Coordinates of C-alpha atoms and ligand atoms in Angstrom, one line a residue:
M1 CA 67.9 131.5 101.7
G2 CA 68.6 132.2 104.9
R3 CA 71.1 131.1 107.7
R4 CA 70.8 131.4 110.8
K5 CA 73.3 131.0 113.8
Q6 CA 72.4 131.6 117.5
H7 CA 74.6 132.6 120.0
G8 CA 77.0 130.0 121.1
E9 CA 75.6 126.9 119.8
K10 CA 76.6 125.2 116.0
S11 CA 74.6 124.8 113.1
R12 CA 74.4 122.3 110.6
V13 CA 72.2 123.5 107.4
V14 CA 71.0 121.0 105.5
E15 CA 69.6 121.8 101.5
D16 CA 66.0 120.5 101.1
K17 CA 65.1 119.9 97.3
N18 CA 61.2 120.0 98.6
S19 CA 61.6 123.5 99.6
A20 CA 63.5 126.2 98.5
S21 CA 65.3 127.3 101.2
M22 CA 67.5 125.9 103.1
K23 CA 67.0 124.2 106.9
I24 CA 69.0 124.9 109.9
I25 CA 69.2 122.4 113.1
N26 CA 71.4 123.2 115.3
Q27 CA 73.2 121.2 118.0
S28 CA 70.6 121.3 121.3
A29 CA 67.8 120.0 118.5
L30 CA 70.2 117.3 117.9
G31 CA 70.6 116.7 121.6
I32 CA 66.7 116.0 122.5
R33 CA 66.5 114.1 119.2
S34 CA 69.8 111.6 120.0
L35 CA 67.7 111.1 123.2
S36 CA 64.7 110.2 122.3
S37 CA 66.2 107.6 119.8
L38 CA 69.9 105.5 119.0
P39 CA 71.6 105.1 116.2
I40 CA 70.6 102.2 115.0
D41 CA 73.4 99.4 113.1
V42 CA 73.5 97.5 110.2
M43 CA 72.6 94.0 112.6
S44 CA 69.7 95.8 113.7
R45 CA 68.2 96.8 110.4
I46 CA 67.9 93.0 108.7
S47 CA 64.2 92.5 109.8
Y48 CA 63.0 95.6 108.0
P49 CA 62.2 95.4 105.0
F50 CA 63.4 96.9 101.6
V51 CA 63.6 100.3 101.1
K52 CA 62.6 101.8 96.8
S53 CA 63.0 104.8 96.9
F54 CA 64.1 107.7 99.1
E55 CA 62.2 110.9 96.8
K56 CA 59.7 111.6 99.4
Y57 CA 61.3 111.8 102.5
G58 CA 63.0 114.2 101.7
T59 CA 66.6 116.2 101.2
I60 CA 68.5 115.8 98.2
N61 CA 70.3 116.3 95.5
D62 CA 69.9 119.9 93.3
V63 CA 72.7 118.9 90.8
Q64 CA 71.6 120.6 87.4
E65 CA 75.2 120.1 85.7
D66 CA 75.9 117.5 83.5
T67 CA 77.4 114.2 85.0
I68 CA 77.0 110.8 84.2
E69 CA 76.3 107.7 86.1
F70 CA 77.6 104.1 85.9
D71 CA 74.7 101.5 86.9
Y72 CA 76.6 98.8 87.0
Q73 CA 73.7 96.1 87.6
P74 CA 74.9 93.3 90.1
R75 CA 76.1 89.8 88.6
F76 CA 74.1 87.3 90.1
V77 CA 76.0 85.7 92.7
F78 CA 75.4 81.9 93.6
S79 CA 75.3 81.0 97.5
C80 CA 75.3 76.6 98.2
N81 CA 72.0 76.8 99.6
S82 CA 70.0 79.7 98.0
C83 CA 67.6 78.8 94.6
L84 CA 69.7 78.6 91.8
C85 CA 66.7 80.9 89.8
C86 CA 65.6 83.1 92.8
M87 CA 67.9 83.1 95.3
K88 CA 65.7 82.0 98.2
S89 CA 67.3 80.6 100.8
C90 CA 66.4 77.5 100.9
S91 CA 65.6 75.2 104.9
D92 CA 64.3 72.5 103.0
G93 CA 65.0 72.6 99.2
I94 CA 65.5 70.0 96.6
V95 CA 68.9 69.5 95.5
C96 CA 70.2 68.8 92.0
Q97 CA 70.6 64.4 92.3
F98 CA 72.7 64.4 89.5
C99 CA 75.5 66.5 90.8
Q100 CA 73.8 67.4 94.4
M101 CA 76.0 71.1 94.2
V102 CA 72.9 73.1 93.2
V103 CA 69.6 73.7 95.6
Y104 CA 66.1 74.8 94.2
C105 CA 63.2 76.5 96.3
T106 CA 60.5 74.5 94.4
E107 CA 59.9 71.2 91.9
K108 CA 59.2 74.5 89.4
H109 CA 61.4 76.2 89.7
K110 CA 64.0 72.8 89.5
K111 CA 61.9 72.1 86.4
E112 CA 62.2 75.7 84.8
N113 CA 66.1 75.8 85.1
L114 CA 66.8 71.9 83.7
K115 CA 67.5 73.2 80.2
K116 CA 70.0 76.2 81.5
H117 CA 71.7 73.2 84.3
E118 CA 72.4 70.7 82.2
E119 CA 75.7 71.5 80.2
I120 CA 77.7 72.2 83.6
C121 CA 75.6 69.4 86.1
K122 CA 76.8 66.7 83.2
I123 CA 79.9 68.0 84.1
F124 CA 80.2 68.2 87.5
T125 CA 78.6 64.7 88.0
E126 CA 81.6 63.7 85.9
V127 CA 84.2 65.4 87.5
C128 CA 82.9 66.2 91.1
I129 CA 80.9 62.6 92.0
K130 CA 81.8 60.3 89.7
N131 CA 85.5 60.7 89.6
G132 CA 84.8 61.8 93.5
G133 CA 87.0 65.2 92.6
L134 CA 84.8 66.8 96.0
S135 CA 84.5 64.2 98.2
L136 CA 88.8 64.9 98.7
A137 CA 87.8 68.3 100.1
E138 CA 86.9 65.8 103.3
N139 CA 89.7 66.9 106.3
T140 CA 91.6 68.8 104.0
R141 CA 92.9 72.1 105.4
G142 CA 94.3 76.3 104.1
D143 CA 96.0 75.6 101.0
D144 CA 95.3 71.9 100.8
Y145 CA 91.8 72.4 100.6
R146 CA 92.0 75.9 97.8
I147 CA 93.9 74.0 96.1
L148 CA 91.8 71.4 95.3
R149 CA 89.1 73.8 94.5
V150 CA 91.3 76.0 92.0
K151 CA 91.8 72.2 90.6
L152 CA 88.3 71.1 90.1
I153 CA 87.5 74.3 88.8
E154 CA 90.7 73.9 85.6
K155 CA 89.0 70.1 84.9
I156 CA 85.8 71.6 84.6
Q157 CA 86.9 74.5 83.0
N158 CA 88.0 71.9 80.1
S159 CA 85.7 68.9 80.5
A160 CA 83.2 72.4 79.3
R161 CA 86.2 73.7 77.1
R162 CA 84.8 77.4 78.4
P163 CA 86.3 79.2 80.9
L164 CA 83.1 79.2 83.9
S165 CA 81.6 82.8 84.6
L166 CA 82.4 84.3 88.2
W167 CA 79.1 82.3 89.3
E168 CA 79.5 79.4 88.1
K169 CA 83.3 79.1 89.6
E170 CA 81.7 79.9 93.2
I171 CA 80.0 76.7 92.7
I172 CA 83.2 75.4 93.5
L173 CA 84.9 78.0 95.4
Y174 CA 82.3 77.7 97.7
P175 CA 80.5 74.3 97.6
R176 CA 77.8 72.6 99.4
V177 CA 79.8 70.9 102.0
C178 CA 79.8 70.9 105.7
A179 CA 81.8 74.1 107.1
K180 CA 83.6 72.4 109.2
C181 CA 84.8 69.1 108.1
H182 CA 84.4 69.7 104.5
R183 CA 82.8 66.3 103.9
F184 CA 80.3 66.5 100.5
G185 CA 77.0 64.7 100.9
N186 CA 73.3 65.0 100.2
D187 CA 72.9 64.4 104.1
L188 CA 74.1 67.9 105.3
K189 CA 71.7 70.5 107.9
P190 CA 71.9 74.6 106.6
C191 CA 71.7 76.4 109.4
S192 CA 68.5 76.8 111.0
H193 CA 69.5 80.8 111.9
C194 CA 70.9 82.2 108.5
E195 CA 70.2 79.3 106.2
M196 CA 73.5 80.0 104.1
V197 CA 75.8 77.4 105.4
L198 CA 75.5 73.0 105.6
H199 CA 77.1 71.3 108.5
C200 CA 77.2 67.1 109.5
A201 CA 75.6 66.4 112.9
G202 CA 77.3 67.9 115.1
H203 CA 79.4 70.5 113.1
E204 CA 77.8 72.9 114.0
N205 CA 78.8 75.3 117.0
E206 CA 82.0 76.3 115.1
H207 CA 79.9 78.2 112.8
L208 CA 77.5 80.1 115.6
K209 CA 81.0 83.0 115.2
W210 CA 80.1 84.2 111.8
C211 CA 76.2 83.2 112.0
P212 CA 74.9 86.5 112.0
E213 CA 77.3 87.8 109.5
Y214 CA 76.3 84.9 107.3
R215 CA 72.8 86.1 107.8
L216 CA 73.0 89.6 107.1
Y217 CA 75.2 88.7 104.3
Q218 CA 72.2 86.7 103.0
K219 CA 69.9 88.7 103.4
I220 CA 72.4 91.2 101.5
L221 CA 72.3 88.8 98.4
S222 CA 68.9 88.1 98.2
M223 CA 67.6 92.1 98.3
Q224 CA 70.7 92.8 95.3
Y225 CA 68.7 89.9 93.2
K226 CA 66.0 91.0 93.7
H227 CA 66.0 95.0 93.8
G228 CA 69.8 95.5 91.5
N229 CA 71.4 98.2 92.4
V230 CA 70.5 100.4 95.5
N231 CA 72.0 104.7 96.0
P232 CA 71.4 105.4 99.1
D233 CA 70.7 108.8 99.5
I234 CA 73.3 111.2 101.3
P235 CA 71.7 114.7 102.8
N236 CA 73.7 117.8 101.7
V237 CA 74.5 118.5 105.2
I238 CA 77.0 121.5 105.3
C239 CA 79.1 122.2 108.6
E240 CA 80.0 125.1 109.8
D241 CA 82.7 124.4 111.4
S242 CA 85.4 121.6 111.2
K243 CA 83.9 118.3 111.7
I244 CA 85.9 115.4 113.8
L245 CA 85.0 112.5 112.8
P246 CA 84.0 110.3 116.0
N247 CA 85.3 106.6 115.7
N248 CA 82.3 105.1 114.8
F249 CA 80.5 105.3 111.5
D250 CA 77.0 104.5 112.9
S251 CA 77.1 107.8 115.3
F252 CA 78.4 109.0 112.4
I253 CA 75.4 108.8 110.4
F254 CA 73.1 109.3 113.0
E255 CA 74.5 112.9 113.0
I256 CA 74.4 113.2 109.6
Y257 CA 71.1 111.7 108.9
S258 CA 69.6 113.9 112.2
S259 CA 66.3 111.0 112.9
S260 CA 65.0 111.4 109.9
L261 CA 62.5 108.8 108.4
Y262 CA 65.0 107.5 105.9
Y263 CA 66.9 106.9 108.2
R264 CA 65.1 105.1 110.9
I265 CA 63.3 103.2 108.1
M266 CA 66.8 102.0 105.7
D267 CA 67.1 98.2 105.5
C268 CA 70.0 97.1 105.5
Y269 CA 71.4 96.4 102.6
T270 CA 71.0 100.2 101.7
Y271 CA 72.9 101.2 104.7
A272 CA 75.1 98.4 103.8
T273 CA 76.0 99.9 100.3
L274 CA 75.7 103.5 101.8
S275 CA 78.8 102.7 104.3
H276 CA 80.2 100.8 101.4
V277 CA 80.1 103.9 98.8
S278 CA 81.3 105.9 101.8
T279 CA 84.9 104.1 103.3
V280 CA 86.8 105.8 100.4
P281 CA 85.7 109.0 101.0
L282 CA 85.5 108.5 105.0
T283 CA 88.7 106.5 105.2
S284 CA 90.9 108.7 103.3
L285 CA 89.1 111.8 105.7
Y286 CA 89.4 109.8 108.8
A287 CA 93.3 109.5 108.2
F288 CA 93.5 112.8 107.0
Q289 CA 92.0 114.4 110.4
K290 CA 94.5 111.8 112.0
S291 CA 97.8 112.7 110.2
R292 CA 97.6 116.5 109.8
A293 CA 97.3 118.8 112.4
N294 CA 96.4 121.5 109.8
W295 CA 93.7 119.2 108.0
S296 CA 90.6 121.8 109.3
T297 CA 92.9 125.2 107.8
N298 CA 94.1 123.5 104.4
D299 CA 92.0 125.8 101.7
S300 CA 93.3 122.5 99.6
C301 CA 93.9 119.2 99.6
T302 CA 95.8 116.5 97.0
I303 CA 95.1 112.6 97.7
H304 CA 96.7 110.4 96.1
V305 CA 94.6 106.5 95.7
V306 CA 97.5 104.0 94.9
G307 CA 96.1 100.4 93.3
A308 CA 92.8 101.9 93.0
E309 CA 89.9 99.6 91.0
F310 CA 87.4 101.2 88.8
Q311 CA 84.5 99.7 90.4
F312 CA 85.6 100.4 93.9
E313 CA 87.3 103.9 94.5
G314 CA 86.4 105.2 91.0
L315 CA 82.6 105.1 91.3
N316 CA 80.1 107.1 93.7
L317 CA 83.2 110.1 93.4
H318 CA 79.3 112.2 94.9
V319 CA 80.5 111.0 98.3
W320 CA 83.4 113.0 98.3
E321 CA 81.1 116.1 98.3
K322 CA 78.8 114.6 100.7
L323 CA 80.7 113.4 103.0
F324 CA 84.2 114.9 103.2
M325 CA 84.8 118.3 101.3
H326 CA 81.4 119.7 103.5
L327 CA 82.7 118.3 106.7
Q328 CA 85.2 120.9 106.3
P329 CA 83.9 124.2 105.7
N330 CA 87.5 125.7 104.7
L331 CA 88.6 123.2 101.9
K332 CA 87.8 125.0 98.8
S333 CA 89.5 122.3 96.2
L334 CA 89.8 118.7 96.5
H335 CA 92.4 116.8 94.2
I336 CA 91.8 112.8 94.1
V337 CA 94.3 111.0 92.0
L338 CA 93.4 107.5 90.7
T339 CA 96.5 105.1 89.4
G340 CA 97.0 101.9 89.3
P341 CA 97.6 99.0 86.3
E342 CA 94.2 97.9 86.9
L343 CA 92.1 100.9 86.6
Y344 CA 90.4 100.4 83.6
V345 CA 88.0 103.0 82.8
P346 CA 84.8 103.2 80.6
D347 CA 85.6 104.9 77.1
V348 CA 84.3 108.6 78.2
P349 CA 85.8 112.1 77.8
L350 CA 87.8 111.8 81.0
D351 CA 86.6 115.4 81.9
L352 CA 83.3 114.3 81.9
L353 CA 84.2 111.1 84.1
G354 CA 86.3 113.1 86.0
K355 CA 83.0 115.3 86.9
V356 CA 81.8 115.7 90.9
P357 CA 78.6 116.8 90.7
L358 CA 77.7 119.5 93.6
C359 CA 75.3 121.0 95.3
S360 CA 74.5 124.8 94.7
R361 CA 76.1 126.2 97.9
C362 CA 79.5 125.0 97.1
R363 CA 78.5 126.0 93.3
K364 CA 78.0 129.2 94.8
S365 CA 80.6 129.4 96.8
S366 CA 83.4 128.3 93.8
R367 CA 84.9 124.9 95.1
K368 CA 86.3 122.4 93.3
I369 CA 86.7 118.4 93.6
K370 CA 89.2 117.7 90.5
V371 CA 89.8 113.7 89.8
S372 CA 91.7 112.2 87.7
Y373 CA 92.1 108.7 86.5
V374 CA 95.7 108.2 85.0
S375 CA 95.1 104.4 84.3
R376 CA 97.0 101.4 83.7
K377 CA 100.1 102.7 85.1
L378 CA 101.9 102.2 87.9
Y379 CA 102.0 104.1 91.0
H380 CA 105.8 105.0 90.4
E381 CA 105.4 105.7 86.7
Y382 CA 103.1 108.6 87.4
C383 CA 105.3 110.2 89.8
R384 CA 108.0 109.7 87.9
T385 CA 106.5 111.1 84.1
S386 CA 103.6 112.2 84.2
D387 CA 102.6 116.2 83.4
D388 CA 100.5 116.8 85.7
Y389 CA 101.9 115.3 88.7
V390 CA 100.7 117.8 92.2
K391 CA 102.6 116.6 95.1
P392 CA 99.9 114.5 97.3
D393 CA 99.0 115.6 101.3
L394 CA 97.8 111.9 101.5
I395 CA 98.5 108.3 100.2
C396 CA 95.9 105.8 99.9
L397 CA 95.9 102.3 99.7
F398 CA 93.1 100.2 99.6
N399 CA 92.8 96.7 100.4
P400 CA 96.4 96.5 98.4
G401 CA 98.0 93.5 99.7
L402 CA 101.3 94.4 99.8
Y403 CA 102.6 91.5 101.5
R404 CA 101.9 89.8 98.5
L405 CA 104.9 89.0 96.2
T406 CA 102.8 87.7 93.1
G407 CA 101.9 91.4 92.2
Y408 CA 101.2 92.2 88.6
N409 CA 100.8 90.0 86.3
G410 CA 103.2 88.2 87.9
T411 CA 105.7 90.6 88.6
D412 CA 106.4 92.2 92.3
T413 CA 106.2 96.2 91.2
W414 CA 105.8 97.1 95.1
P415 CA 108.5 97.6 96.3
E416 CA 109.4 100.7 93.4
T417 CA 105.8 101.7 94.3
I418 CA 106.3 101.8 98.1
R419 CA 109.9 103.6 97.4
E420 CA 108.0 106.6 95.7
A421 CA 105.3 106.8 97.9
C422 CA 107.6 106.9 100.8
N423 CA 109.9 109.7 99.1
S424 CA 107.1 112.2 98.8
T425 CA 106.8 112.4 102.9
A426 CA 102.6 112.1 102.6
P427 CA 101.6 110.2 105.3
I428 CA 100.2 106.6 104.0
V429 CA 97.0 105.6 104.8
V430 CA 96.8 101.3 103.9
T431 CA 94.4 98.7 104.5
A432 CA 93.9 95.2 104.9
Y433 CA 90.9 93.0 104.8
T434 CA 91.7 91.2 108.0
E435 CA 93.5 92.0 110.6
H436 CA 95.8 88.9 110.3
E437 CA 97.4 91.1 106.4
I438 CA 97.6 94.6 107.9
P439 CA 100.7 93.8 110.2
R440 CA 102.3 91.6 107.3
D441 CA 101.5 95.1 105.1
I442 CA 103.2 97.5 107.4
E443 CA 106.4 95.3 107.3
R444 CA 106.4 95.2 103.9
I445 CA 106.4 99.1 104.1
Q446 CA 109.2 98.8 106.8
S447 CA 111.2 96.7 104.7
I448 CA 111.4 98.8 101.7
C449 CA 112.2 102.3 103.9
D450 CA 112.2 103.4 107.4
M451 CA 108.5 104.5 108.7
S452 CA 107.1 105.2 111.7
F453 CA 103.4 104.6 112.9
I454 CA 101.2 107.2 112.8
L455 CA 98.5 104.5 113.7
K456 CA 98.6 101.1 114.8
P457 CA 96.7 98.7 112.9
Q458 CA 93.6 98.5 113.8
R459 CA 89.8 98.3 113.3
N460 CA 89.1 101.4 110.7
P461 CA 85.6 102.5 112.6
Y462 CA 84.7 103.1 109.0
A463 CA 85.3 100.0 107.2
S464 CA 82.7 98.4 104.5
L465 CA 79.9 96.8 106.1
K466 CA 79.0 94.6 103.5
P467 CA 80.2 91.1 103.7
D468 CA 82.0 89.3 100.7
R469 CA 83.6 85.5 100.7
N470 CA 87.0 85.3 101.8
F471 CA 88.6 82.8 99.6
V472 CA 92.8 83.7 100.4
S473 CA 92.4 83.1 103.5
D474 CA 89.0 81.8 104.7
D475 CA 89.6 79.1 107.1
T476 CA 90.3 81.2 110.0
V477 CA 88.0 84.3 107.8
P478 CA 85.3 82.7 105.8
L479 CA 83.5 86.6 105.6
I480 CA 85.6 89.5 104.9
Y481 CA 85.0 93.5 104.5
K482 CA 87.1 96.3 102.4
N483 CA 88.6 98.5 104.6
Y484 CA 87.9 97.0 107.5
Y485 CA 92.0 97.1 109.3
I486 CA 93.3 100.2 108.4
S487 CA 97.2 101.9 109.7
I488 CA 99.0 105.8 109.2
V489 CA 102.6 105.5 109.1
K490 CA 104.8 108.3 107.6
K491 CA 108.4 108.3 106.6
C492 CA 111.0 109.3 109.3
L493 CA 112.6 112.5 108.4
Ligands
ZN501 ZN1 63.4 79.1 93.3
ZN502 ZN1 73.1 69.1 89.0
ZN503 ZN1 81.0 68.1 109.2
ZN504 ZN1 74.1 79.8 110.8
ZN505 ZN1 77.9 121.1 98.1

């Protein structure tokens, strides 16, 4: 395997599964390419067809070690104007004449679903129509509207004598009402652009601001329903010099993929998923670079993730190699400690669970990624009682909602966790779903410990691009993204 460096030019090495040799891509070649094409953002990819498999497009894995792969199939997501049977958005759908809360693309699909829908339809009709439940939503705002929906779910569950599944709850949480005034009625019209949001005549305008994001959300949901999970292929681009992350995800990804065919044809679902699986390592690296002067010379790095969830921070660990380690040639060993009372890990040996497959180059140079799952434990318990506690170089709290006083299991355990995190004197990076939450999260930390800013609250360039509906503050921000806002603080010494 040859490696060439031309005088003064920075080279990047790309491993290619299909050829035994490594490819060298140098910056000047990249420069020429970037003149002829530009980064393609997620919105520009909305009309692209789904890219089934990447295999044939080259790059990627040469992993031979034993590893576990989890394939969680996405659950059904209810969307008020998508067919209950096939998830197709319905500009002219057939609404269930009884409950008026679900829609079908065709009579055929309505018929097919009749039996399945019957039980819940009867209860919806009883609670929401005959007793006027959902009609009370009209002109309710904020907390009143939220409380109404939560109470309706309670009533329905009581009648059904069973808990509703998540998608059934979504029929009530995000119902077929006018997005502006919340009026329930069979004369509502779907937005002709996104086909996802309903309005009464004259109430369309306020939605325009959010419409493109809804359109993306609809596209992602329908591709997810049709094709299941997607695992974006990430090339092994190994930098010879430490790579400083730009303030822009699209240009970074453009650089990493150079203008490979895969990059050029990637659909919006795959691209949004790429951002989603890489937001944790990339946000960590971004924060690391902002807060540690010696980030590029360190040969080891320990990251504590506080309040981790298995399905978010605990999965896709391979991205840590590709988009964290490969960008720092001096880094030999990376230790990620995931802690949190809600970190439920599957029943497999922990050493296998935390094993990150590494490329042959990393294996050859004895690089290591260790992942520790400290499950069902609060962070301060881990710090105080764990034998294998390692002092962190960075502490991450991803979307923690620190400002909420309800905490875990009704007990507010944040103060102790925050105190312990601050005591380590490592920089603390906090992210939030919305710009309204992040200052309140930081205030919470400030109220416990005297902290100074390394990065004031701002948009995180490495946020997830995969939208989700917001229930907590849907009146101001209907769609949210993980790690959308970021701030970094450090204890004043
Ligand atoms: Zn259908
Ligand atoms: Zn019905
Ligand atoms: Zn209205
Ligand atoms: Zn729309
Ligand atoms: Zn590697």
